[in-house]
PDB file of C-alpha atoms and ligand atoms in Angstrom:
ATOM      1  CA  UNK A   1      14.154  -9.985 -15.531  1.00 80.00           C
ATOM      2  CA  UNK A   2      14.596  -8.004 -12.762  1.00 90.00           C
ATOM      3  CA  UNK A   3      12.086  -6.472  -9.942  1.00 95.00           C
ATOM      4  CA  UNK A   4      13.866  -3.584  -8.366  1.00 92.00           C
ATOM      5  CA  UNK A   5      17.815  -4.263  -7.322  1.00 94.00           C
ATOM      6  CA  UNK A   6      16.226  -7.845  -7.070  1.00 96.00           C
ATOM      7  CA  UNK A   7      16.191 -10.893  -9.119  1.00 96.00           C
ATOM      8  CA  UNK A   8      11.999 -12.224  -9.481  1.00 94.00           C
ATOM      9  CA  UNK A   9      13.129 -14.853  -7.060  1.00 94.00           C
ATOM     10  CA  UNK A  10      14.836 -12.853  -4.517  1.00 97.00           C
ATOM     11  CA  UNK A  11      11.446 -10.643  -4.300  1.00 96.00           C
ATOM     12  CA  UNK A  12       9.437 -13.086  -3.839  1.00 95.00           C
ATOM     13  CA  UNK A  13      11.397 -14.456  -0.938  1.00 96.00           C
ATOM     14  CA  UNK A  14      11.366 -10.484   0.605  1.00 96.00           C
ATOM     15  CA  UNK A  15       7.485 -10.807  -0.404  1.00 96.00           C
ATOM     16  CA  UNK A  16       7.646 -13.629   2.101  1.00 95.00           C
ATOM     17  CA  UNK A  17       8.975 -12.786   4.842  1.00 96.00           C
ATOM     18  CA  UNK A  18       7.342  -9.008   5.058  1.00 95.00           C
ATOM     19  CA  UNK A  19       4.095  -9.281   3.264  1.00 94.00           C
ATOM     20  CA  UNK A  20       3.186 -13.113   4.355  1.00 94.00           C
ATOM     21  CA  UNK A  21       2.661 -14.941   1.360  1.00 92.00           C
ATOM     22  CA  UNK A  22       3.124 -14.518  -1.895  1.00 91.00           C
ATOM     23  CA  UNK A  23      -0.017 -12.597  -3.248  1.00 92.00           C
ATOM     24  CA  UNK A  24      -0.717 -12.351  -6.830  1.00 94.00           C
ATOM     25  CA  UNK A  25      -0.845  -8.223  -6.454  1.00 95.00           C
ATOM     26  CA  UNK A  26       1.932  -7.573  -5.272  1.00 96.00           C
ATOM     27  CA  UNK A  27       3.856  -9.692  -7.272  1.00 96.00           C
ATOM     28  CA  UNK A  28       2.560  -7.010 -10.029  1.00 97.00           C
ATOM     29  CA  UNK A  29       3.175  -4.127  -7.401  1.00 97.00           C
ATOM     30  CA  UNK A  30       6.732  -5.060  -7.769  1.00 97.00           C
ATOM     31  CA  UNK A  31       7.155  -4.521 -11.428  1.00 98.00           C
ATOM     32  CA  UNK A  32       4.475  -1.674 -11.185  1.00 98.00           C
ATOM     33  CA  UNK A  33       6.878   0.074  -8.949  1.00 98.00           C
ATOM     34  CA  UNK A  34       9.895  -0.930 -11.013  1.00 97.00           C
ATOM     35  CA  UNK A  35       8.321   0.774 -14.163  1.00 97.00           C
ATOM     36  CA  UNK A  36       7.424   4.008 -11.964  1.00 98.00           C
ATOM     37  CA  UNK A  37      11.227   4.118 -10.920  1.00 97.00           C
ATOM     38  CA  UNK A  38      12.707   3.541 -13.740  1.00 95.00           C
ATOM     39  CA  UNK A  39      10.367   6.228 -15.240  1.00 96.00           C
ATOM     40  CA  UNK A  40      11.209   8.860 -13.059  1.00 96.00           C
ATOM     41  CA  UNK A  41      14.222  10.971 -13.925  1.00 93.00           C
ATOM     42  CA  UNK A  42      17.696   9.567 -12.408  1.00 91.00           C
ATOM     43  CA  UNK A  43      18.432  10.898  -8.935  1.00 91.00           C
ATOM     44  CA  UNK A  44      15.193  12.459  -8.093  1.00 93.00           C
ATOM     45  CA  UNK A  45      13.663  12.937  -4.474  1.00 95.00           C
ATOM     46  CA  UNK A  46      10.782  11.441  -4.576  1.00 96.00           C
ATOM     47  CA  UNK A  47       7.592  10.319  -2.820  1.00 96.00           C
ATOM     48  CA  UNK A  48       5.141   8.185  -3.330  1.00 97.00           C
ATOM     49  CA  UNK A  49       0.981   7.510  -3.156  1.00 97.00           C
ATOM     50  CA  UNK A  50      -0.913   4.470  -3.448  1.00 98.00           C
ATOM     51  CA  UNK A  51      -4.881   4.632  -4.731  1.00 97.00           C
ATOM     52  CA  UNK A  52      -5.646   1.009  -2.661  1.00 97.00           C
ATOM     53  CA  UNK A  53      -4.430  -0.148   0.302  1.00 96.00           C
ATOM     54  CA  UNK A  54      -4.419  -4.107  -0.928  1.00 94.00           C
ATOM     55  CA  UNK A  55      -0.865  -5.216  -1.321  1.00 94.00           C
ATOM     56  CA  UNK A  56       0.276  -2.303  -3.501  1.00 97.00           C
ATOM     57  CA  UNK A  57       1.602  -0.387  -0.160  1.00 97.00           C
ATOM     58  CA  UNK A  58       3.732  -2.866   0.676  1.00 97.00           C
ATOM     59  CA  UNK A  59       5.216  -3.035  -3.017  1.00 97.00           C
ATOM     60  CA  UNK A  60       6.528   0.623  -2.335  1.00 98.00           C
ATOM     61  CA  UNK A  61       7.728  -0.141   1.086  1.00 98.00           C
ATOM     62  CA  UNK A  62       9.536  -2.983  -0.032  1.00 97.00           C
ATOM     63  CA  UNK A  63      11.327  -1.384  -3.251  1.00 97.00           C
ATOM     64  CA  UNK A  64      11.955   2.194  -2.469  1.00 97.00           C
ATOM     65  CA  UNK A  65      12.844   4.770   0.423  1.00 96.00           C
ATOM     66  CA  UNK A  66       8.889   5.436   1.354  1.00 97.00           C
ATOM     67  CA  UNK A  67       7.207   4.212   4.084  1.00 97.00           C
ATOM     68  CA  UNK A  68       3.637   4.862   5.844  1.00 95.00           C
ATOM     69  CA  UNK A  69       6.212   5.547   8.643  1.00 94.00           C
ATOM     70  CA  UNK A  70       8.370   8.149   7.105  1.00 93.00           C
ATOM     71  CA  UNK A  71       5.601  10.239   5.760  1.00 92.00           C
ATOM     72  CA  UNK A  72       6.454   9.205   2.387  1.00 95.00           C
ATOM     73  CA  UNK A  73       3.937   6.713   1.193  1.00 96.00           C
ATOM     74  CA  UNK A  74       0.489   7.669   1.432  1.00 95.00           C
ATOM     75  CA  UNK A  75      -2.072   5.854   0.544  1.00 96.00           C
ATOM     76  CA  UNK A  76      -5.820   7.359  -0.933  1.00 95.00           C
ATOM     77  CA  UNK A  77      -8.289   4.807  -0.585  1.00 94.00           C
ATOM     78  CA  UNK A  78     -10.378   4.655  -4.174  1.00 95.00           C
ATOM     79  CA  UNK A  79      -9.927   0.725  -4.937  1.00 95.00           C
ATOM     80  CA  UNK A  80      -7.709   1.029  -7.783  1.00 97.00           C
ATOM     81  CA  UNK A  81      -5.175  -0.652  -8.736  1.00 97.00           C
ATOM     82  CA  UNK A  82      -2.502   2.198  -9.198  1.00 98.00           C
ATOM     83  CA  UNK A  83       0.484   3.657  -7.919  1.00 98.00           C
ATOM     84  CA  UNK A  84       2.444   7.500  -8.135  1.00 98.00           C
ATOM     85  CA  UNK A  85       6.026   8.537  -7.292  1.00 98.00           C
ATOM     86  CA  UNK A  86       6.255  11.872  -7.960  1.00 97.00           C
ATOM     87  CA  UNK A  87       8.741  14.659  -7.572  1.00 96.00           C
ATOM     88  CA  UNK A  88       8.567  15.584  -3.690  1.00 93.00           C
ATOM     89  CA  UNK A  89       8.870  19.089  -4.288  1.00 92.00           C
ATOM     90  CA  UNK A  90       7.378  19.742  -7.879  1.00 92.00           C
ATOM     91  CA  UNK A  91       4.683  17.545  -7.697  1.00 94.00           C
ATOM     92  CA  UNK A  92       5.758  16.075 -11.596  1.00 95.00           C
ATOM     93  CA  UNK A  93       4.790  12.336 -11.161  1.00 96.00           C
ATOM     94  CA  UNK A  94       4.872   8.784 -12.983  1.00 97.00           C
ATOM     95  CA  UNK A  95       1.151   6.726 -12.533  1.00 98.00           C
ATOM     96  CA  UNK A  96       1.263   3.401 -13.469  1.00 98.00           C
ATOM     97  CA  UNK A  97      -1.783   1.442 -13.529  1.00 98.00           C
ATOM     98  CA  UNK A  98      -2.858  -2.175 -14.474  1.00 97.00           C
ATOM     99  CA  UNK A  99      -4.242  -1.626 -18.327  1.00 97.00           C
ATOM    100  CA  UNK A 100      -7.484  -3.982 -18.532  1.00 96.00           C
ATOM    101  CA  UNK A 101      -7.173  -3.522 -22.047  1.00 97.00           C
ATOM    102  CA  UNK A 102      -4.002  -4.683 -22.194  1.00 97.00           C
ATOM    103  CA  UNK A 103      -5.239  -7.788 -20.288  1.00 97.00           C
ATOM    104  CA  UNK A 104      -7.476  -9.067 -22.816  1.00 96.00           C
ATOM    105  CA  UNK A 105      -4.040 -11.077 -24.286  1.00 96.00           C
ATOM    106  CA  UNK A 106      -3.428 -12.318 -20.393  1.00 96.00           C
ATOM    107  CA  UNK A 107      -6.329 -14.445 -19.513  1.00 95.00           C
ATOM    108  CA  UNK A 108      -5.622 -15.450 -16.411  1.00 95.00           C
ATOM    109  CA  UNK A 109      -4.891 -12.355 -14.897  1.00 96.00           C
ATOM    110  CA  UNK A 110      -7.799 -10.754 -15.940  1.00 97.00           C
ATOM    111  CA  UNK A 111      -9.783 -13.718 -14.469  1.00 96.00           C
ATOM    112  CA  UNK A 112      -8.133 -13.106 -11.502  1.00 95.00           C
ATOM    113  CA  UNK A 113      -7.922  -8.952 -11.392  1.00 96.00           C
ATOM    114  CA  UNK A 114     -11.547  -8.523 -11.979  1.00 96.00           C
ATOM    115  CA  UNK A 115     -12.619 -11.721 -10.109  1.00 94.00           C
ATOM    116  CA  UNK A 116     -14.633 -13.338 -12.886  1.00 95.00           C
ATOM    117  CA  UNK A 117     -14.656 -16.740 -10.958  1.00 91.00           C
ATOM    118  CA  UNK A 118     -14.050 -17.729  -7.445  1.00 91.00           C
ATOM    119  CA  UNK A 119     -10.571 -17.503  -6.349  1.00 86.00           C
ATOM    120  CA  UNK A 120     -10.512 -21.398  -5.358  1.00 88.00           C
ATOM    121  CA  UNK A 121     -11.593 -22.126  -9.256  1.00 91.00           C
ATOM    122  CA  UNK A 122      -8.151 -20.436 -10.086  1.00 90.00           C
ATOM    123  CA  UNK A 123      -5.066 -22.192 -10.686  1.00 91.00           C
ATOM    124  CA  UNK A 124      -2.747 -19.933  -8.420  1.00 91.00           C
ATOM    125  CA  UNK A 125       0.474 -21.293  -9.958  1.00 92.00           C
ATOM    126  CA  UNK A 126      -0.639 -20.431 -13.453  1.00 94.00           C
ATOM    127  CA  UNK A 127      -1.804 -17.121 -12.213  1.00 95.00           C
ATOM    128  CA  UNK A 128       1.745 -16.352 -11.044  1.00 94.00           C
ATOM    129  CA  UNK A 129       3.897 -17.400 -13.966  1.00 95.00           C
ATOM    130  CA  UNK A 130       1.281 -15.736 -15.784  1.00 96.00           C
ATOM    131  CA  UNK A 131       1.765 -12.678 -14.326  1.00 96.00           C
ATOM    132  CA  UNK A 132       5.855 -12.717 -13.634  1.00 96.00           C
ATOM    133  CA  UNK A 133       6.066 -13.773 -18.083  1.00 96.00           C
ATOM    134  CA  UNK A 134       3.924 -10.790 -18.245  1.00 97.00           C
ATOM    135  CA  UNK A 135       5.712  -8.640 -16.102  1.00 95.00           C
ATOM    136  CA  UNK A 136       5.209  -4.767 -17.730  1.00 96.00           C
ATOM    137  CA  UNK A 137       3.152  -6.001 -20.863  1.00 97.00           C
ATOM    138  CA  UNK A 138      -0.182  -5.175 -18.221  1.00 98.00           C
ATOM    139  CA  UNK A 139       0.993  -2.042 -17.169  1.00 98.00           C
ATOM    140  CA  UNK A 140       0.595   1.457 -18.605  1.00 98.00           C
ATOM    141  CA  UNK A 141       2.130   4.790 -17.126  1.00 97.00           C
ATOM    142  CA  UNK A 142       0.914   8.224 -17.335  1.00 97.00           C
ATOM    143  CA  UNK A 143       2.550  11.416 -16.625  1.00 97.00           C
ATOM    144  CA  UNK A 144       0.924  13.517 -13.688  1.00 97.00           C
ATOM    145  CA  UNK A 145       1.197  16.254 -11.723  1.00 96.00           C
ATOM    146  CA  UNK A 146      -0.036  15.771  -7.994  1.00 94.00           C
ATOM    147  CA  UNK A 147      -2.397  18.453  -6.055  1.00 91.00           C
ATOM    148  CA  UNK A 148      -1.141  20.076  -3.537  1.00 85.00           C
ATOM    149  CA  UNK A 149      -2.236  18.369  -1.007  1.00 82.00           C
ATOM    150  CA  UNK A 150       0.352  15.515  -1.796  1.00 84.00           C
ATOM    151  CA  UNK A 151       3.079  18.080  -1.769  1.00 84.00           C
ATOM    152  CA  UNK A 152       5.799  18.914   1.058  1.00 73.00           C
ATOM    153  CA  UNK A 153       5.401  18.384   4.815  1.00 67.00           C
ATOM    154  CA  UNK A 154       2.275  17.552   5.992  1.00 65.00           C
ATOM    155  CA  UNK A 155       3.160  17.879  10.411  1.00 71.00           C
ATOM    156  CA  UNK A 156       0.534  17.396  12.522  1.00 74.00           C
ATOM    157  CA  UNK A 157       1.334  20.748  14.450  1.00 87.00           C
ATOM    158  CA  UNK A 158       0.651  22.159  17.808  1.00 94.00           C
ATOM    159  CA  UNK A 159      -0.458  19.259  20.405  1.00 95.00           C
ATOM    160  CA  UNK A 160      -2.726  19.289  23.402  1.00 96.00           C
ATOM    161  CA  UNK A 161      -3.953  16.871  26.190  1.00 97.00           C
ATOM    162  CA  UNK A 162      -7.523  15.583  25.422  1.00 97.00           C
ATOM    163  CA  UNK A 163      -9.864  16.417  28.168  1.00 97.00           C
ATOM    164  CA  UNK A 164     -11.735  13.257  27.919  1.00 94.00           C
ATOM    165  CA  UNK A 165      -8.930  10.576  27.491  1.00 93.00           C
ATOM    166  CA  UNK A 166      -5.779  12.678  28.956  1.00 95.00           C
ATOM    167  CA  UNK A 167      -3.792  11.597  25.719  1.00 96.00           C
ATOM    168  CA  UNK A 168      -1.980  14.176  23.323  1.00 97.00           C
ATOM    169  CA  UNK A 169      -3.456  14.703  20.232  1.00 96.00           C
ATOM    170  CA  UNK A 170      -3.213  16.965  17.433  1.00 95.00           C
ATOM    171  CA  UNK A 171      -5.104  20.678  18.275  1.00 95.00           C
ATOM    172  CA  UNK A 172      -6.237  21.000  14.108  1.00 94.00           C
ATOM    173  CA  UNK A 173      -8.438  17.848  15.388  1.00 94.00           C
ATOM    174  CA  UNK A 174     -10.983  19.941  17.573  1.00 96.00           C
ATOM    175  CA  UNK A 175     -11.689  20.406  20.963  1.00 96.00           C
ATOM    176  CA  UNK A 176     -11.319  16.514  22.263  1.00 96.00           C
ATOM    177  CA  UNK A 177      -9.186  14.124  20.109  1.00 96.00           C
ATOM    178  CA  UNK A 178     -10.419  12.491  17.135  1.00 95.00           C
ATOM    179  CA  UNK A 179     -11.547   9.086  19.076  1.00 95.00           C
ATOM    180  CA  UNK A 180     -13.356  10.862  21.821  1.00 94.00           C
ATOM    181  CA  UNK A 181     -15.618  12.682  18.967  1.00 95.00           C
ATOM    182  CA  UNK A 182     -16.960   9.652  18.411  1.00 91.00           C
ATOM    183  CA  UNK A 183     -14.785   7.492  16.342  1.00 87.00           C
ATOM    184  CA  UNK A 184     -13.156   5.096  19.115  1.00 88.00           C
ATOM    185  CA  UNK A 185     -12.499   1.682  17.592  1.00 87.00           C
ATOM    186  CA  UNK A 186     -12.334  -0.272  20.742  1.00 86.00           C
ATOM    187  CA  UNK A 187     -14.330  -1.551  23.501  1.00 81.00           C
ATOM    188  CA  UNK A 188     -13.218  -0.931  26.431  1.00 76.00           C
ATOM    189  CA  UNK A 189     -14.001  -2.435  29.830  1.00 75.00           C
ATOM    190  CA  UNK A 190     -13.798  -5.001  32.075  1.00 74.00           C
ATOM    191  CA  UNK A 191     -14.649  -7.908  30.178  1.00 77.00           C
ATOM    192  CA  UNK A 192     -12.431  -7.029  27.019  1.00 76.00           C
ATOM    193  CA  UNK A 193      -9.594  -7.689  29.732  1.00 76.00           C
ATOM    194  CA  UNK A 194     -11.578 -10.973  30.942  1.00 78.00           C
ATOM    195  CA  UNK A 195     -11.913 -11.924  27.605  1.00 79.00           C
ATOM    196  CA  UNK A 196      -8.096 -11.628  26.788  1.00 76.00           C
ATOM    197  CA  UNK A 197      -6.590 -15.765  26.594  1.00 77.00           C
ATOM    198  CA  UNK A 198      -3.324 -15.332  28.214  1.00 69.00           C
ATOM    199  CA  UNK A 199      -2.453 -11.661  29.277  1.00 62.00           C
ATOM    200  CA  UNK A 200       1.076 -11.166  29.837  1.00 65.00           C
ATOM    201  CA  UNK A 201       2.055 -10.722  33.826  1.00 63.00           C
ATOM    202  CA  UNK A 202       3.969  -7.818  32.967  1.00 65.00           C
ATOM    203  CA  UNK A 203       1.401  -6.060  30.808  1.00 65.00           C
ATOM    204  CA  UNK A 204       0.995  -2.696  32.107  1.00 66.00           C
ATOM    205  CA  UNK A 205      -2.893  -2.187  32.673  1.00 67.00           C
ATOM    206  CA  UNK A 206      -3.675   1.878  32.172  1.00 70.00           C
ATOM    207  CA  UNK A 207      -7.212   2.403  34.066  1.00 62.00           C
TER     208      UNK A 207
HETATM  209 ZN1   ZN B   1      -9.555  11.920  23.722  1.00 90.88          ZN
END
């Protein structure tokens, strides 16, 4: 069985080395993706949209041309378990999902995918030969068509200079960029530098 252009084994060594460890989900990412591929009709442009942003992203970024990066992989954040390519022009799409029915014959997974015990009460070596033997017997696809939204080049258009911050941000945004209406992740001030273990000599410090 192959995932991809890749033997199982191979993937899981790419898994690795880009995703960290070898997570149970996107071991399944990598077959979900396969099926969506192989689903889609031969030599189509397509992009790509994930409806979690648990391990599934990097599935897609691993096994096909889209990337957060390159505008084609988004990601909608409504906690499931699913995963679109879809014709980037048309909008005609492939969603494959993980079928809890079908996971009433695969035991372990479906302890695992809805979390009926503790993770460390799981046997995490059962849980992935479970899922690489089932491989697309717990998927299902369905055939879509995306919104519009999802469709064609989505630029950021005209930029300006923030008044508050000085940094360029998109115009659409408002009057002051997006953090400086109030949605700033950081502190900033003295002590976050003080606080800092070991900060490079050469760091450049903006004030
Ligand atoms: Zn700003």
């Amino acid at each position: 069985m192959n995932i991809g252009p890749y033997s199982v084994e191979d993937y899981m060594h790419l898994v690795k080395s880009f995703h960290g460890n070898i997570a149970p989900g996107i071991i399944i990412g990598g077959f979900m993706v396969d099926l969506a591929v192989k689903s889609l009709p031969e030599g189509i442009l397509f992009d790509a949209v994930c409806e979690t942003s648990a391990c599934l992203p990097d599935a897609v970024q691993l096994l096909t041309p889209c990337t957060i990066g390159n505008g084609c992989l988004k990601v909608v954040e409504f906690g499931r378990y699913a995963l679109c390519l879809y014709d980037k022009y048309q909008g005609h799409g492939i969603r494959v999902l993980v079928d809890t029915e079908k996971l009433e014959q695969w035991p372990e997974i479906k302890t695992w995918f809805l979390k009926l015990k503790p993770i460390k009460e799981q046997d995490s070596k059962i849980l992935r030969d479970g899922i690489i033997n089932a491989g697309l017997d717990i998927l299902s696809i369905q055939y879509v068509k995306v919104k519009n939204m999802l469709i064609g080049k989505t630029g950021n258009g005209a930029i300006a200079l923030c008044p508050e911050c000085n940094e360029a941000y998109p115009i659409k945004d408002g009057h002051v960029c997006l953090s400086c209406q109030g949605n700033n992740p950081y502190y900033r001030d003295s002590q976050a530098q003080n606080d800092m273990p070991s900060l490079n000599i050469f760091t450049i410090v903006k004030s």
